[in-house]
mmCIF file of C-alpha atoms in Angstrom:
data_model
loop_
_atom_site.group_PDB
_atom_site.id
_atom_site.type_symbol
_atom_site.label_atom_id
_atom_site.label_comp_id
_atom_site.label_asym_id
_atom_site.label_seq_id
_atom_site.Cartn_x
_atom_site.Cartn_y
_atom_site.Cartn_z
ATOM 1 C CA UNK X 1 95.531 147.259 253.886
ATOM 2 C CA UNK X 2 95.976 147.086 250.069
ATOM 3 C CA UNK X 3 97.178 149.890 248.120
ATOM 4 C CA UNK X 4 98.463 149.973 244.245
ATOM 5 C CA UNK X 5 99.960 146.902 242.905
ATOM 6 C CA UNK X 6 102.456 145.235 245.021
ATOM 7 C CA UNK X 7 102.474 147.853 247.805
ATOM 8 C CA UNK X 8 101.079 147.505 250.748
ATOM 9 C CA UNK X 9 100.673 148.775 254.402
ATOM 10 C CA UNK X 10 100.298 146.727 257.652
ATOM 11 C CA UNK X 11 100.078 148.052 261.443
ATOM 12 C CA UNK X 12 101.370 145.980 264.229
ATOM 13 C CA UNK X 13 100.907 146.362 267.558
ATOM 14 C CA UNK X 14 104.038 146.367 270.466
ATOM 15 C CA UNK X 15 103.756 144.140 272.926
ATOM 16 C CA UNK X 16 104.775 144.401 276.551
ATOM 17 C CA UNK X 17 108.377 142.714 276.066
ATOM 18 C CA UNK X 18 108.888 144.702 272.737
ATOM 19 C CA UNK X 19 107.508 142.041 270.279
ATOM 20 C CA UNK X 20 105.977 142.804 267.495
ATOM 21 C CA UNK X 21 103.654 140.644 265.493
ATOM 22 C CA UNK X 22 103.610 140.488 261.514
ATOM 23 C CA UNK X 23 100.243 140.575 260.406
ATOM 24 C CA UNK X 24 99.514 136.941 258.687
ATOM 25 C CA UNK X 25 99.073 138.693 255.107
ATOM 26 C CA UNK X 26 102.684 140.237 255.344
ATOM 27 C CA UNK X 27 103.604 136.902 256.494
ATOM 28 C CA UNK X 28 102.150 135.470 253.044
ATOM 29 C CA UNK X 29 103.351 138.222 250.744
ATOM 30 C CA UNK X 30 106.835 137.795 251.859
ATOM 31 C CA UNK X 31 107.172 134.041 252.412
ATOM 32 C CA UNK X 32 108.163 134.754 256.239
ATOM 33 C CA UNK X 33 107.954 131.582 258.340
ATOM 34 C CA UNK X 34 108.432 130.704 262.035
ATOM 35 C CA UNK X 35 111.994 130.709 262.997
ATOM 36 C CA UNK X 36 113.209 133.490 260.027
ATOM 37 C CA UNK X 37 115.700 135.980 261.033
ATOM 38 C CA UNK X 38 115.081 138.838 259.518
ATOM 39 C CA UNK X 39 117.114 142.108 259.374
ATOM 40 C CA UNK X 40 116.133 145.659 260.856
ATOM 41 C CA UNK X 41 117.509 148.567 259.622
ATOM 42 C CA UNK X 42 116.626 152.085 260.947
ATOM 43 C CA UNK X 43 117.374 155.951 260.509
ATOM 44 C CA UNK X 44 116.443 158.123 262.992
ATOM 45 C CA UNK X 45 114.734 160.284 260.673
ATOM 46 C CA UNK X 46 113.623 157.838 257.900
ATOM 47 C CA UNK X 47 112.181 154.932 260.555
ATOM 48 C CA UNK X 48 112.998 151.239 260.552
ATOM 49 C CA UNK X 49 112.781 148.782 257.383
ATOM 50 C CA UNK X 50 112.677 145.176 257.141
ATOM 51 C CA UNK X 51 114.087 144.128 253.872
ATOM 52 C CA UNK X 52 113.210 141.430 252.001
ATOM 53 C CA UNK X 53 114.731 137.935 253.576
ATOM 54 C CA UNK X 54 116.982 137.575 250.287
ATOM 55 C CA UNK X 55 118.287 140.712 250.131
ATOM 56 C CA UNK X 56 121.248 140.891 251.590
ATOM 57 C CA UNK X 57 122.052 137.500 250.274
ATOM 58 C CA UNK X 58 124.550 138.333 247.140
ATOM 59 C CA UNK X 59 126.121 140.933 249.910
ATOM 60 C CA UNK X 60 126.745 138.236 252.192
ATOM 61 C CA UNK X 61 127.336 135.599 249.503
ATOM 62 C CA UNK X 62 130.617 137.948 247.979
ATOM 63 C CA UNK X 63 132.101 138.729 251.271
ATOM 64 C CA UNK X 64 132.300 135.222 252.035
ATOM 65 C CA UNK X 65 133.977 134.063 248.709
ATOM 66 C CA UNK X 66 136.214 137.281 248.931
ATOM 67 C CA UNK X 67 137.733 135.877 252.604
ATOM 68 C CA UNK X 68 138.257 132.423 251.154
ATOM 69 C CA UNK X 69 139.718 133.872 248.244
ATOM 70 C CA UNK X 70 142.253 135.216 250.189
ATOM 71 C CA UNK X 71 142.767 131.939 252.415
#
């Protein structure tokens, strides 16, 4: 499902073991690939976001350099 310009919205589908499957044009958009991790994050009023695979990246990146700083 397209909406305005670089937004969209997807529906997946829960399996029996609690998979879920990204629809093949998410997949695309966002570059995912078998064997990604990807993070969840979820509010119990807001719902549960997966944020783009990079994201976190400069987060992780400066804790990292701030431990071996310190080493």
């Amino acid at each position: 499902m397209n909406g305005p310009k670089g937004k969209y919205a997807w529906t997946a589908t829960v399996g029996e073991k609690g998979q879920i499957v990204i629809p093949k044009q998410a997949r695309e958009v966002f570059h995912i690939k078998p064997g990604d991790t990807l993070l969840l994050l979820g509010d119990e009023d807001k719902g549960i976001a997966i944020p783009n695979k990079g994201a976190f990246d400069s987060l992780f990146q400066a804790a990292f350099d701030e431990k071996d700083q310190k080493s």
